[in-house]
């Protein structure tokens, strides 16, 4: 029974980003920046690289409003109309993946990490339908997302 409660206690601890292993298809950029700083710099880098912040969602502020403190956690969806039109020309189904998301997570030591699924990975399931043109768009977006991430964490 003691082992049961130990497991329950450990599951209740905050999930810090630095405890997560990188997954296949993900790009992970640790930084020395605080969570708030990295969120702001990511949004600025999205704009600087010709994309638009289309969505943003995270549980941190809502949890705080309920009296619960959790590590900073925000998903930022980025895309633009040019890419939307071009993707739709290749695959209507692939547009379910837009906007492609950046993920900013707070680390236990006060720094933050920026990560994302690479656009090539995100659009890979639609390559039969979208063909070479969709793969080319995904490679363009890979470069854009990398530029955003590198700019945001520097």
Short mmCIF file of C-alpha atoms in Angstrom, two decimals, residues 14-145:
data_model
loop_
_atom_site.label_atom_id
_atom_site.label_comp_id
_atom_site.label_asym_id
_atom_site.label_seq_id
_atom_site.Cartn_x
_atom_site.Cartn_y
_atom_site.Cartn_z
CA UNK A 14 4.34 19.33 -11.37
CA UNK A 15 5.54 18.08 -14.75
CA UNK A 16 8.65 20.10 -15.54
CA UNK A 17 9.78 20.30 -19.16
CA UNK A 18 13.31 19.18 -18.44
CA UNK A 19 11.94 15.80 -17.36
CA UNK A 20 10.48 15.08 -20.81
CA UNK A 21 12.47 13.09 -23.37
CA UNK A 22 12.54 14.46 -26.94
CA UNK A 23 10.19 12.55 -29.21
CA UNK A 24 10.67 11.44 -32.80
CA UNK A 25 9.94 14.30 -35.20
CA UNK A 26 10.40 16.98 -32.53
CA UNK A 27 12.92 19.81 -32.42
CA UNK A 28 13.85 20.86 -28.87
CA UNK A 29 15.61 24.12 -27.99
CA UNK A 30 16.59 24.56 -24.33
CA UNK A 31 17.25 28.16 -23.34
CA UNK A 32 18.60 30.21 -20.46
CA UNK A 33 15.55 32.48 -20.66
CA UNK A 34 12.67 32.60 -18.22
CA UNK A 35 9.32 31.21 -19.33
CA UNK A 36 7.74 34.66 -19.80
CA UNK A 37 10.78 35.93 -21.71
CA UNK A 38 10.80 32.91 -24.04
CA UNK A 39 7.05 33.23 -24.69
CA UNK A 40 7.51 36.88 -25.70
CA UNK A 41 10.59 36.20 -27.79
CA UNK A 42 8.89 33.28 -29.56
CA UNK A 43 5.90 35.42 -30.53
CA UNK A 44 8.25 38.16 -31.77
CA UNK A 45 10.33 35.65 -33.75
CA UNK A 46 7.20 34.22 -35.37
CA UNK A 47 6.33 37.68 -36.70
CA UNK A 48 9.94 38.45 -37.71
CA UNK A 49 9.97 35.29 -39.82
CA UNK A 50 6.84 36.07 -41.81
CA UNK A 51 4.38 33.94 -39.86
CA UNK A 52 1.42 34.92 -37.70
CA UNK A 53 0.48 33.77 -34.21
CA UNK A 54 -2.87 32.19 -35.04
CA UNK A 55 -3.64 30.50 -31.71
CA UNK A 56 -2.29 30.26 -28.21
CA UNK A 57 -3.47 28.10 -25.37
CA UNK A 58 -2.12 26.81 -22.10
CA UNK A 59 -3.31 25.68 -18.69
CA UNK A 60 -1.01 27.80 -16.50
CA UNK A 61 -3.14 30.94 -16.06
CA UNK A 62 -6.42 29.02 -15.76
CA UNK A 63 -4.88 26.76 -13.13
CA UNK A 64 -3.60 29.81 -11.22
CA UNK A 65 -7.12 31.26 -11.26
CA UNK A 66 -8.22 28.05 -9.55
CA UNK A 67 -5.47 28.38 -6.94
CA UNK A 68 -3.25 25.72 -8.53
CA UNK A 69 0.38 26.46 -9.36
CA UNK A 70 1.84 24.55 -12.29
CA UNK A 71 4.91 25.17 -14.44
CA UNK A 72 4.52 27.61 -17.33
CA UNK A 73 3.10 25.84 -20.37
CA UNK A 74 1.91 27.48 -23.60
CA UNK A 75 1.18 26.23 -27.10
CA UNK A 76 1.58 28.88 -29.83
CA UNK A 77 0.08 28.07 -33.24
CA UNK A 78 1.86 29.77 -36.15
CA UNK A 79 1.07 29.87 -39.87
CA UNK A 80 0.13 32.38 -42.56
CA UNK A 81 -2.37 32.63 -45.41
CA UNK A 82 0.20 32.02 -48.15
CA UNK A 83 1.08 28.64 -46.66
CA UNK A 84 -2.59 27.85 -46.02
CA UNK A 85 -3.52 28.42 -49.67
CA UNK A 86 -0.51 26.47 -50.93
CA UNK A 87 -1.16 23.52 -48.61
CA UNK A 88 -4.83 23.44 -49.63
CA UNK A 89 -3.80 23.28 -53.28
CA UNK A 90 -2.01 20.01 -52.50
CA UNK A 91 -4.13 18.42 -49.78
CA UNK A 92 -7.37 19.52 -48.17
CA UNK A 93 -6.83 16.92 -45.45
CA UNK A 94 -3.40 18.31 -44.50
CA UNK A 95 -4.93 21.62 -43.41
CA UNK A 96 -6.22 19.92 -40.25
CA UNK A 97 -2.62 20.32 -39.02
CA UNK A 98 -2.56 24.11 -39.39
CA UNK A 99 -1.51 26.09 -37.53
CA UNK A 100 1.63 24.19 -36.64
CA UNK A 101 2.48 24.65 -32.99
CA UNK A 102 5.41 25.79 -30.89
CA UNK A 103 5.46 24.60 -27.29
CA UNK A 104 7.01 26.73 -24.53
CA UNK A 105 7.54 24.94 -21.24
CA UNK A 106 9.01 26.10 -17.95
CA UNK A 107 11.88 24.12 -16.46
CA UNK A 108 12.36 23.43 -12.76
CA UNK A 109 15.49 25.65 -12.65
CA UNK A 110 13.55 28.73 -13.87
CA UNK A 111 14.61 28.51 -17.51
CA UNK A 112 12.32 27.54 -20.38
CA UNK A 113 12.40 25.23 -23.39
CA UNK A 114 10.97 25.78 -26.86
CA UNK A 115 9.97 22.72 -28.83
CA UNK A 116 7.83 21.80 -31.82
CA UNK A 117 6.99 18.97 -34.15
CA UNK A 118 8.80 19.68 -37.41
CA UNK A 119 6.47 20.63 -40.26
CA UNK A 120 7.88 17.76 -42.36
CA UNK A 121 6.90 15.35 -39.60
CA UNK A 122 3.46 16.96 -39.19
CA UNK A 123 2.66 16.82 -42.91
CA UNK A 124 4.23 13.40 -43.59
CA UNK A 125 0.93 11.47 -43.26
CA UNK A 126 -0.46 13.52 -46.17
CA UNK A 127 2.47 13.06 -48.56
CA UNK A 128 0.64 10.56 -50.77
CA UNK A 129 -2.19 13.03 -51.32
CA UNK A 130 -0.08 16.22 -51.38
CA UNK A 131 2.85 14.80 -53.29
CA UNK A 132 6.14 16.55 -53.90
CA UNK A 133 4.59 20.04 -53.64
CA UNK A 134 3.43 19.39 -50.08
CA UNK A 135 6.84 17.97 -49.16
CA UNK A 136 8.49 21.13 -50.56
CA UNK A 137 6.16 23.35 -48.50
CA UNK A 138 6.98 21.31 -45.41
CA UNK A 139 10.72 21.74 -46.02
CA UNK A 140 10.21 25.53 -46.39
CA UNK A 141 8.30 25.52 -43.12
CA UNK A 142 11.02 23.44 -41.47
CA UNK A 143 13.47 26.24 -42.24
CA UNK A 144 11.04 28.93 -41.01
CA UNK A 145 10.34 27.09 -37.76
#
